[in-house]
JSON list of C-alpha atoms in Angstrom, two decimals:
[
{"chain": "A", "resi": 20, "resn": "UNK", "atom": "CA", "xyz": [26.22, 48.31, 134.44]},
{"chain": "A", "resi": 21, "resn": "UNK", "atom": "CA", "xyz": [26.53, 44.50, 133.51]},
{"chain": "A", "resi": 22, "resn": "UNK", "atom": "CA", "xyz": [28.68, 43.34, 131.09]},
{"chain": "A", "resi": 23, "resn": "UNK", "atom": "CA", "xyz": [28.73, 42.55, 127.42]},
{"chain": "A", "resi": 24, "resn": "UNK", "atom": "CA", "xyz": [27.97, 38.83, 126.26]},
{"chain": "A", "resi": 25, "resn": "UNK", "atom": "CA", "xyz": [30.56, 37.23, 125.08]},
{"chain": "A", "resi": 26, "resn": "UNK", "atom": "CA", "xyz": [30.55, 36.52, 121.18]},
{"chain": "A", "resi": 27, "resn": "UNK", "atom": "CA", "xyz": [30.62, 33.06, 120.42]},
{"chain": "A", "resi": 28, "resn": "UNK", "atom": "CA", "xyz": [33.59, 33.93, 118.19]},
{"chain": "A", "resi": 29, "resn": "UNK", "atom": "CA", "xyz": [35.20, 35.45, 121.37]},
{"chain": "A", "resi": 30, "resn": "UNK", "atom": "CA", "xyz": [34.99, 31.93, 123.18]},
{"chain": "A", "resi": 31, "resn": "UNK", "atom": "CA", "xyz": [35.90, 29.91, 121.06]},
{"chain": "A", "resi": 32, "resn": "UNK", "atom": "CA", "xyz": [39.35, 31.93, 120.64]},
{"chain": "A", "resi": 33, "resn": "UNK", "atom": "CA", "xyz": [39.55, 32.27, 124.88]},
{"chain": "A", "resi": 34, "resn": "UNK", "atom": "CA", "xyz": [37.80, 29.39, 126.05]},
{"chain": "A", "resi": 35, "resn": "UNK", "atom": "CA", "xyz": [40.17, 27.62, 128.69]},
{"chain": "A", "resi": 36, "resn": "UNK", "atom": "CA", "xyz": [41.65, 24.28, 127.21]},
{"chain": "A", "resi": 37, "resn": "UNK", "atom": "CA", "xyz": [44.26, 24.55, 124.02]},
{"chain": "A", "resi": 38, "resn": "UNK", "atom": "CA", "xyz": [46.60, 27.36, 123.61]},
{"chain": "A", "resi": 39, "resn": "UNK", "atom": "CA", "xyz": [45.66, 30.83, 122.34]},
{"chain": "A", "resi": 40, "resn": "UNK", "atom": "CA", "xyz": [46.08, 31.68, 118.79]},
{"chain": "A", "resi": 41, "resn": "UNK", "atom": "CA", "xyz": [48.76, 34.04, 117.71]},
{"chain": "A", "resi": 42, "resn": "UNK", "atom": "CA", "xyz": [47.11, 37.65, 118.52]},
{"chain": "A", "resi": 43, "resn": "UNK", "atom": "CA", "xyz": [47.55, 38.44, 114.21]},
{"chain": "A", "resi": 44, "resn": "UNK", "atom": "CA", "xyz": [45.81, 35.15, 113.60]},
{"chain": "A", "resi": 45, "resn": "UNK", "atom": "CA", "xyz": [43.18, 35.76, 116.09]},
{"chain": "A", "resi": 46, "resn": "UNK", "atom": "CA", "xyz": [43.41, 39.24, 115.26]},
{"chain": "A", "resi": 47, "resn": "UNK", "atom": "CA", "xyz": [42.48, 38.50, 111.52]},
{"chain": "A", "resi": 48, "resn": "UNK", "atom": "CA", "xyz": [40.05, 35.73, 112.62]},
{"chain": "A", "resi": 49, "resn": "UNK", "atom": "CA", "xyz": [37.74, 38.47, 114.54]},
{"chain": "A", "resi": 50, "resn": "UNK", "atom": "CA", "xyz": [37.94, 41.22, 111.54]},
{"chain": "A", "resi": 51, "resn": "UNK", "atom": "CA", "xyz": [36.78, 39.15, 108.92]},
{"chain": "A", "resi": 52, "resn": "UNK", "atom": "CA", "xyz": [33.82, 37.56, 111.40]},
{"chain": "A", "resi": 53, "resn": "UNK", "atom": "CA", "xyz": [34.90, 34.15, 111.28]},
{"chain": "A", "resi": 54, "resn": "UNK", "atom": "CA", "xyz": [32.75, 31.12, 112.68]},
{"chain": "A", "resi": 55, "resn": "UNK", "atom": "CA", "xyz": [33.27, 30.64, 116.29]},
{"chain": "A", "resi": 56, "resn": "UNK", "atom": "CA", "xyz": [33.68, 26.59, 114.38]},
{"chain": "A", "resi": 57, "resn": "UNK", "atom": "CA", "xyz": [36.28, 27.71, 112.42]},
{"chain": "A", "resi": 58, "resn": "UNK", "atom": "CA", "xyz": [38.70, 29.13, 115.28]},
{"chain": "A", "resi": 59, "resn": "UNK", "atom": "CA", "xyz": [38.32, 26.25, 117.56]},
{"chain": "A", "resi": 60, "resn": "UNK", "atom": "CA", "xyz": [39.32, 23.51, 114.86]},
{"chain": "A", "resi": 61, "resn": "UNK", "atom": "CA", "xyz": [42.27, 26.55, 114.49]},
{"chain": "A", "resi": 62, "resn": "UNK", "atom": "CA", "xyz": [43.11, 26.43, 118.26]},
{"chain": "A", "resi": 63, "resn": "UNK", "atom": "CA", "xyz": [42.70, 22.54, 118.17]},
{"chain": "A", "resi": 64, "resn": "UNK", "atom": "CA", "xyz": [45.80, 22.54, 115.25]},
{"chain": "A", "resi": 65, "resn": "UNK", "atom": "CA", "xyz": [47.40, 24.90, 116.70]},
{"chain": "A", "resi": 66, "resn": "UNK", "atom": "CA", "xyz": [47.76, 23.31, 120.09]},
{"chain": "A", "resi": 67, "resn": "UNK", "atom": "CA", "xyz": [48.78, 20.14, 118.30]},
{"chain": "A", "resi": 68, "resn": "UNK", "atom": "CA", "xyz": [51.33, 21.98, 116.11]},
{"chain": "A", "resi": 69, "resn": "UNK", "atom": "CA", "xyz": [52.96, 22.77, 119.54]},
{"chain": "A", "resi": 70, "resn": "UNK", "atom": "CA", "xyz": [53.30, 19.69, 121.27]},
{"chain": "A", "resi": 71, "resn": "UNK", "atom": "CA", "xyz": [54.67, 18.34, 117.81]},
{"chain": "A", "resi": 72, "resn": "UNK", "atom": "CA", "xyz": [57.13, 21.19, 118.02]},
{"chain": "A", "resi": 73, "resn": "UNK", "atom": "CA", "xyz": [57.86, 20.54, 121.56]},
{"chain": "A", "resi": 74, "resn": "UNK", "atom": "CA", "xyz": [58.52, 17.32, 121.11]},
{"chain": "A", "resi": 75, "resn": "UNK", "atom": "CA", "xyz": [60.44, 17.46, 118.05]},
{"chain": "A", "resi": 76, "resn": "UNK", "atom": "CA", "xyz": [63.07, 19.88, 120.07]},
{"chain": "A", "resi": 77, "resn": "UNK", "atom": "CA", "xyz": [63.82, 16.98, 122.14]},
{"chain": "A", "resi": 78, "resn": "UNK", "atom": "CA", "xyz": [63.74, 14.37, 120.37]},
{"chain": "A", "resi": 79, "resn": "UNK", "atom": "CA", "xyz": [65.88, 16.01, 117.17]},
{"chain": "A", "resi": 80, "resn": "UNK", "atom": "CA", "xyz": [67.34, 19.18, 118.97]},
{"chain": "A", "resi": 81, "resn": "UNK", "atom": "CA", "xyz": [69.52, 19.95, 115.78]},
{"chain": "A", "resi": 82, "resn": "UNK", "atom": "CA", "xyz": [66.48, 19.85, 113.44]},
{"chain": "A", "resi": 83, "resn": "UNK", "atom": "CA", "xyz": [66.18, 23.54, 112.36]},
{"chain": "A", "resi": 84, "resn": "UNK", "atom": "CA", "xyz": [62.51, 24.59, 111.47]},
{"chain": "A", "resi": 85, "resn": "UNK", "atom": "CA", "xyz": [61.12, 27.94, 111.55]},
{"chain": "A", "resi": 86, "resn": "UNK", "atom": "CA", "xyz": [58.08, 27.26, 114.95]},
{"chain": "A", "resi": 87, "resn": "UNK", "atom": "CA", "xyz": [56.53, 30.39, 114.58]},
{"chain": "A", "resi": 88, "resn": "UNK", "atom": "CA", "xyz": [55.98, 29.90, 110.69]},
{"chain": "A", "resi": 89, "resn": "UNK", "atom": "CA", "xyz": [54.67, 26.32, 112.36]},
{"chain": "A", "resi": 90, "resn": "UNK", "atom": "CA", "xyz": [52.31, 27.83, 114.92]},
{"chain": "A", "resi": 91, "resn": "UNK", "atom": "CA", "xyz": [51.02, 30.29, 112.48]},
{"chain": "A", "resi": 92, "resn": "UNK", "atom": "CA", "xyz": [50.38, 28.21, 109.54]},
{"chain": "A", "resi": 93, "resn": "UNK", "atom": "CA", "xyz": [48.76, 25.76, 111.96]},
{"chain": "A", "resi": 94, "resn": "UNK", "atom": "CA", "xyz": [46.55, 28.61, 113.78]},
{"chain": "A", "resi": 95, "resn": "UNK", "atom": "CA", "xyz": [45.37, 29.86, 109.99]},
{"chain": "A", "resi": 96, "resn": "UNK", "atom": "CA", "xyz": [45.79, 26.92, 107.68]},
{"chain": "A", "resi": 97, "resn": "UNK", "atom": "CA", "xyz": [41.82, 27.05, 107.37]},
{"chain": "A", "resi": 98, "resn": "UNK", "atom": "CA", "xyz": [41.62, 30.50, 107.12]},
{"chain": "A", "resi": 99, "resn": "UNK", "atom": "CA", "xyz": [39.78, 30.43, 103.85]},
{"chain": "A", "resi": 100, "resn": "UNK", "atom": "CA", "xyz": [36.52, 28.48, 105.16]},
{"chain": "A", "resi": 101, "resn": "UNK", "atom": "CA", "xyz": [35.51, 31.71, 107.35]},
{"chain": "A", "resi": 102, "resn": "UNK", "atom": "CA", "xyz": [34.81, 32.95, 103.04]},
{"chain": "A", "resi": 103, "resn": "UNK", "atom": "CA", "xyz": [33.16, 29.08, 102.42]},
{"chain": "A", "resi": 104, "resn": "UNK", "atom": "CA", "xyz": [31.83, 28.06, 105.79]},
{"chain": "A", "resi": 105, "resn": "UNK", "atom": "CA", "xyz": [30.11, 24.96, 103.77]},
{"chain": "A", "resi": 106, "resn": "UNK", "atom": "CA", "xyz": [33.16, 23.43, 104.22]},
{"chain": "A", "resi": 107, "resn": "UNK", "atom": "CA", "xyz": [33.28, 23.11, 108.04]},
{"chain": "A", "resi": 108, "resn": "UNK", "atom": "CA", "xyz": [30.92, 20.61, 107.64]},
{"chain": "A", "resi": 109, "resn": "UNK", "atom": "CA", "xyz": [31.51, 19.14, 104.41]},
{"chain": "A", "resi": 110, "resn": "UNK", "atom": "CA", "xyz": [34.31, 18.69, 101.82]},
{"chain": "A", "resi": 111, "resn": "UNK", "atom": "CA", "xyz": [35.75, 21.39, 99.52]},
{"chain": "A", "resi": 112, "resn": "UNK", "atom": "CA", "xyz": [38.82, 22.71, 98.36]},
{"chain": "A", "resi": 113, "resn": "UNK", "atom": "CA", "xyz": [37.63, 26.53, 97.58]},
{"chain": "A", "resi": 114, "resn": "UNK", "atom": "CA", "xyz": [39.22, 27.54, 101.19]},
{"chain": "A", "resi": 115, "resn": "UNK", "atom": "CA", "xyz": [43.17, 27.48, 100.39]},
{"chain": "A", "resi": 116, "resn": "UNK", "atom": "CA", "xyz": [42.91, 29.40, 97.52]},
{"chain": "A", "resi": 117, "resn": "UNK", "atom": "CA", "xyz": [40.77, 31.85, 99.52]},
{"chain": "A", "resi": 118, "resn": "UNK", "atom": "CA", "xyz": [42.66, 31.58, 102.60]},
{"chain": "A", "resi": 119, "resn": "UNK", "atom": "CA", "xyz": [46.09, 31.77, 100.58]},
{"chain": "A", "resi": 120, "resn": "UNK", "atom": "CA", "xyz": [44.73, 35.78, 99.39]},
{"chain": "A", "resi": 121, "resn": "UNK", "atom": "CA", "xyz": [42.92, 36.57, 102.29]},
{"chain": "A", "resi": 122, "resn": "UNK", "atom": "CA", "xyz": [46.17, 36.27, 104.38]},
{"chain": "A", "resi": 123, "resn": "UNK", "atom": "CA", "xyz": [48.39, 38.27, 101.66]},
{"chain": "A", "resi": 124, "resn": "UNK", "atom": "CA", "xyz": [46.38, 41.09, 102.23]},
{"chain": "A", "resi": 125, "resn": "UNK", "atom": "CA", "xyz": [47.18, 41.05, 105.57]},
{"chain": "A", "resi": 126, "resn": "UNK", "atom": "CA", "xyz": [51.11, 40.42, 104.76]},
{"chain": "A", "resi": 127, "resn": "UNK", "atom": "CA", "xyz": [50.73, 37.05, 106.58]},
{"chain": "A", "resi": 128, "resn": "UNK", "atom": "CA", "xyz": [52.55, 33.91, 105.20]},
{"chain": "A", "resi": 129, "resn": "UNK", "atom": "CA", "xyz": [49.96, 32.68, 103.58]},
{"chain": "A", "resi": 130, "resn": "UNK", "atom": "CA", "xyz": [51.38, 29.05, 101.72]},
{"chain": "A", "resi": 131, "resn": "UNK", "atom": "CA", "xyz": [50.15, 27.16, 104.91]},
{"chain": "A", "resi": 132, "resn": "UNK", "atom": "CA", "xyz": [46.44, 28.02, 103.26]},
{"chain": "A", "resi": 133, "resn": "UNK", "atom": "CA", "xyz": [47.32, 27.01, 100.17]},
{"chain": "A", "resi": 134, "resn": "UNK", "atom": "CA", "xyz": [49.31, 24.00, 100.74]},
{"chain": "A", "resi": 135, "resn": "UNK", "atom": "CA", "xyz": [48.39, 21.98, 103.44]},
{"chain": "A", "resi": 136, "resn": "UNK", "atom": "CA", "xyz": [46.38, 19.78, 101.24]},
{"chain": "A", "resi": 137, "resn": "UNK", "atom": "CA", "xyz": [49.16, 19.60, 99.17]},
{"chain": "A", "resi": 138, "resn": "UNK", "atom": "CA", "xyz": [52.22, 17.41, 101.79]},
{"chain": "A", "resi": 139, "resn": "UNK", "atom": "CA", "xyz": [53.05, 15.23, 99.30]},
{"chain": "A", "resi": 140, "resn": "UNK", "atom": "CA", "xyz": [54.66, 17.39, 96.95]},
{"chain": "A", "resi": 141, "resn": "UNK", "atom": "CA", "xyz": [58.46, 16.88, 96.25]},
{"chain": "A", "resi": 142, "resn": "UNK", "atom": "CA", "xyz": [59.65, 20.10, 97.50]},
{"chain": "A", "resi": 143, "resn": "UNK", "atom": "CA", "xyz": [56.72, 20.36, 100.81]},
{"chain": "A", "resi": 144, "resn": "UNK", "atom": "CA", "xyz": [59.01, 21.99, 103.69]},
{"chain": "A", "resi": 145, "resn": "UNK", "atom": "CA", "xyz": [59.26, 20.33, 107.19]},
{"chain": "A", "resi": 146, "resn": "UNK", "atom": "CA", "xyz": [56.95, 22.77, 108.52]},
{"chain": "A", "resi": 147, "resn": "UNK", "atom": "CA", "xyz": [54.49, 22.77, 105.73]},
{"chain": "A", "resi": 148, "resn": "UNK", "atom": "CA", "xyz": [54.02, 18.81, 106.74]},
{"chain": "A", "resi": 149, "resn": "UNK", "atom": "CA", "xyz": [54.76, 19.11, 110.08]},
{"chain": "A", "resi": 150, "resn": "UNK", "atom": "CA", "xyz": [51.33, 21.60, 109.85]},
{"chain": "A", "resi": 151, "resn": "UNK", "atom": "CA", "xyz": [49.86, 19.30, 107.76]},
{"chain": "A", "resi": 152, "resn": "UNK", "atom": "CA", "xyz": [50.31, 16.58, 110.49]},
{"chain": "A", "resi": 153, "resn": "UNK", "atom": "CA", "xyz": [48.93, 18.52, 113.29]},
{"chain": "A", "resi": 154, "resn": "UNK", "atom": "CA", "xyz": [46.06, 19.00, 111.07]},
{"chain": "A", "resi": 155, "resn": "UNK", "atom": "CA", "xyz": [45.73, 15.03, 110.99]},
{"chain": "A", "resi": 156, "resn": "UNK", "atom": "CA", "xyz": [46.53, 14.15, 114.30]},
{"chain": "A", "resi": 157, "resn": "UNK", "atom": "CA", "xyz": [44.79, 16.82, 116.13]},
{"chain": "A", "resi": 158, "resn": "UNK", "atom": "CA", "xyz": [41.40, 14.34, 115.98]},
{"chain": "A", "resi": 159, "resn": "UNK", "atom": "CA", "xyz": [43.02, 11.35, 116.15]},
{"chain": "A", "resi": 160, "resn": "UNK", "atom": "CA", "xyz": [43.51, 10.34, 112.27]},
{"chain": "A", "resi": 161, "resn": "UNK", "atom": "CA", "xyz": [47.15, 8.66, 111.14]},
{"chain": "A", "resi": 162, "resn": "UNK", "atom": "CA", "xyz": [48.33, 8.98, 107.56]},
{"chain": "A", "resi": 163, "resn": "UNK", "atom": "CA", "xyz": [51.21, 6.74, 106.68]},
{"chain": "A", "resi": 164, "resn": "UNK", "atom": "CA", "xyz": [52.47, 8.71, 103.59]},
{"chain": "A", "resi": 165, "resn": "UNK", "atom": "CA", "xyz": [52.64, 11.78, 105.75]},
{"chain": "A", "resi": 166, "resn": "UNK", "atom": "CA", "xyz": [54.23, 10.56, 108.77]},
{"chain": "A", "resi": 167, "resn": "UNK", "atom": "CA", "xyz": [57.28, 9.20, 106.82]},
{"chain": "A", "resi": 168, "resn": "UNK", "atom": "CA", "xyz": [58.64, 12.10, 105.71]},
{"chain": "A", "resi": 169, "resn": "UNK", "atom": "CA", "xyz": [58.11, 13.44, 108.81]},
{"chain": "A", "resi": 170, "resn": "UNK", "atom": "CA", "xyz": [59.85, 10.16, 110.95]},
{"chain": "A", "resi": 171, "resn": "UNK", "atom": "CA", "xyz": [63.20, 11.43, 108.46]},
{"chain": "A", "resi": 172, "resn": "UNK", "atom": "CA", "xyz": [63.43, 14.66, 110.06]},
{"chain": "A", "resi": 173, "resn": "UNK", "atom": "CA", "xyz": [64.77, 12.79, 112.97]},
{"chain": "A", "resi": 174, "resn": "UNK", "atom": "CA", "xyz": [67.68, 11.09, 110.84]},
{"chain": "A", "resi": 175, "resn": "UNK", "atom": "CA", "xyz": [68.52, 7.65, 111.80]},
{"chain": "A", "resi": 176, "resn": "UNK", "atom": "CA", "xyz": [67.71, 4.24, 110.67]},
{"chain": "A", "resi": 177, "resn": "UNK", "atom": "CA", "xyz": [64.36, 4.79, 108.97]},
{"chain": "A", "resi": 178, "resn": "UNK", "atom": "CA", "xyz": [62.17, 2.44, 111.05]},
{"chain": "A", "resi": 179, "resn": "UNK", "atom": "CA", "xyz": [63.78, 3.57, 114.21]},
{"chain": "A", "resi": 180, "resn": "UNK", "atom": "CA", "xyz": [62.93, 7.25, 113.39]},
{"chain": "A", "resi": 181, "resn": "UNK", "atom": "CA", "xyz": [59.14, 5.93, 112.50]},
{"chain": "A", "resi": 182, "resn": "UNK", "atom": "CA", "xyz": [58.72, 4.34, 115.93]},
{"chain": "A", "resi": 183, "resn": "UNK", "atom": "CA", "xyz": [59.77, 7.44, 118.06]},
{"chain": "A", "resi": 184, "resn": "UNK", "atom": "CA", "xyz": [57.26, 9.63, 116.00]},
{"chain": "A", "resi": 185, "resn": "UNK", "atom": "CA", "xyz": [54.56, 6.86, 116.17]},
{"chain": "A", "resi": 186, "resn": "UNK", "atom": "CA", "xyz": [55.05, 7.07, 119.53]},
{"chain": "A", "resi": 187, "resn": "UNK", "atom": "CA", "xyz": [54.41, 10.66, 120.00]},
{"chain": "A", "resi": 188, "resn": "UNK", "atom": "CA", "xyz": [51.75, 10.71, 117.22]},
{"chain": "A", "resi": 189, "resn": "UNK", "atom": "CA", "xyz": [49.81, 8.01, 119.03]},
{"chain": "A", "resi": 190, "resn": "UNK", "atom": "CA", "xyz": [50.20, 10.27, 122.52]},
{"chain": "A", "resi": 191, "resn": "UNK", "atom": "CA", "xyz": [48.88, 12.79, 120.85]},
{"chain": "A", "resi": 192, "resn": "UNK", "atom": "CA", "xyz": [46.48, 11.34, 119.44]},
{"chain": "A", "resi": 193, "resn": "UNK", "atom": "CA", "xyz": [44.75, 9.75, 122.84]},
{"chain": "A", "resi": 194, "resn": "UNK", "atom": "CA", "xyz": [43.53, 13.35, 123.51]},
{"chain": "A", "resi": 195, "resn": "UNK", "atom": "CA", "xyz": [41.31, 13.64, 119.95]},
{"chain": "A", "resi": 196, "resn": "UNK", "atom": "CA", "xyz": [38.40, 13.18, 122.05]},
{"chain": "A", "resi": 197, "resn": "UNK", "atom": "CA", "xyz": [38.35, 16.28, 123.95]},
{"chain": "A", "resi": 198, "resn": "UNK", "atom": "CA", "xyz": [40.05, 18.16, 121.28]},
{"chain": "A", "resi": 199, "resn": "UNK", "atom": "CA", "xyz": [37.15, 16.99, 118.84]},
{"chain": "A", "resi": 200, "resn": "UNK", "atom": "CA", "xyz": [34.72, 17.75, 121.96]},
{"chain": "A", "resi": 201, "resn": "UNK", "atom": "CA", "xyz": [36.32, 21.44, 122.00]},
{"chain": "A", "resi": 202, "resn": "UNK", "atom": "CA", "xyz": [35.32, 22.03, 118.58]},
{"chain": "A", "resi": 203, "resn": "UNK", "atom": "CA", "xyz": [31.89, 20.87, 118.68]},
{"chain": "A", "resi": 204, "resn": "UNK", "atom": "CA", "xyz": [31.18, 22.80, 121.52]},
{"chain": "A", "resi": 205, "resn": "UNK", "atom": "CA", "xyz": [31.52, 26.11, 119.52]},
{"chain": "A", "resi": 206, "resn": "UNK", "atom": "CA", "xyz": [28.49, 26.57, 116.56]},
{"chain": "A", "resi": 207, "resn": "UNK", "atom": "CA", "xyz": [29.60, 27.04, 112.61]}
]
């Protein structure tokens, strides 16, 4: 007996590469049939929500922030487009309302979804921007505004604190390509 295809869905959460998901995001990500698009730009933040929280151990070891909130939010911040797939190709907002439900149902934190369109708020957490950043970075894009608040996290003279993060933001950053290569790979 040979065996089953592979789903498209199924390769873009195992292909070799970035990191896995969480199993309850990829968990969710397979019930509700989500495009095989969709989970690779999730792996794709994901894996850059980890080497941001990697790095960030080092560099500001006495920084507390919750990672697995991080890695979660980051692995289903976009949740909401598997309901409005339009807008993994083209802008939209409709997705972190969606994405914010679709996750309470499951008993997920769902304010990543809702919020990570939202980082300049007043009272955004660090790891409601630090997801926001990932979702940035991950193809190479810098936004001023949002690494600032980040760059304070590390205490310290304010420019000092910039540099170090522009420094790791700009590492990260060199690997867009494939990361952007990743997701194309995988249909919507």
């Amino acid at each position: 007996m040979s065996p089953q295809p592979t789903s498209a869905l199924e390769r873009a959460l195992t292909e070799p590469g970035l990191r896995p998901l969480p199993p309850e995001a990829a968990a969710i990500l397979r019930e509700v049939g989500a495009p095989p698009r969709l989970a690779a730009h999730l792996r794709a933040v994901h894996d850059v929500a980890a080497q941001l929280l990697d790095w960030l151990a080092v560099a500001a070891p006495g920084v507390a922030v919750d990672r697995a909130a991080v890695l979660f939010g980051a692995a289903t911040h976009d949740i909401g487009k598997a309901l409005h797939p339009h807008e993994l190709s083209g802008p939209g907002h409709e997705h972190e309302q969606a994405g914010a439900r679709m996750l309470q149902r499951y008993g997920h934190l769902a304010r990543f979804a809702a919020t990570h369109a939202q980082w300049d708020r007043p009272d955004a957490t660090p790891e409601e921007l630090l997801v926001t950043l990932a979702d940035k970075v991950w193809k190479g894009r810098r936004e001023t505004g949002l690494e600032e608040p980040v760059a304070a996290l590390l205490g310290g003279a304010p420019w000092e604190a910039y540099m170090i993060l522009d420094d790791e933001l700009t590492r990260i950053a060199d690997g867009a390509e494939a990361r952007l290569a990743f997701q194309a790979r995988h249909p919507i």
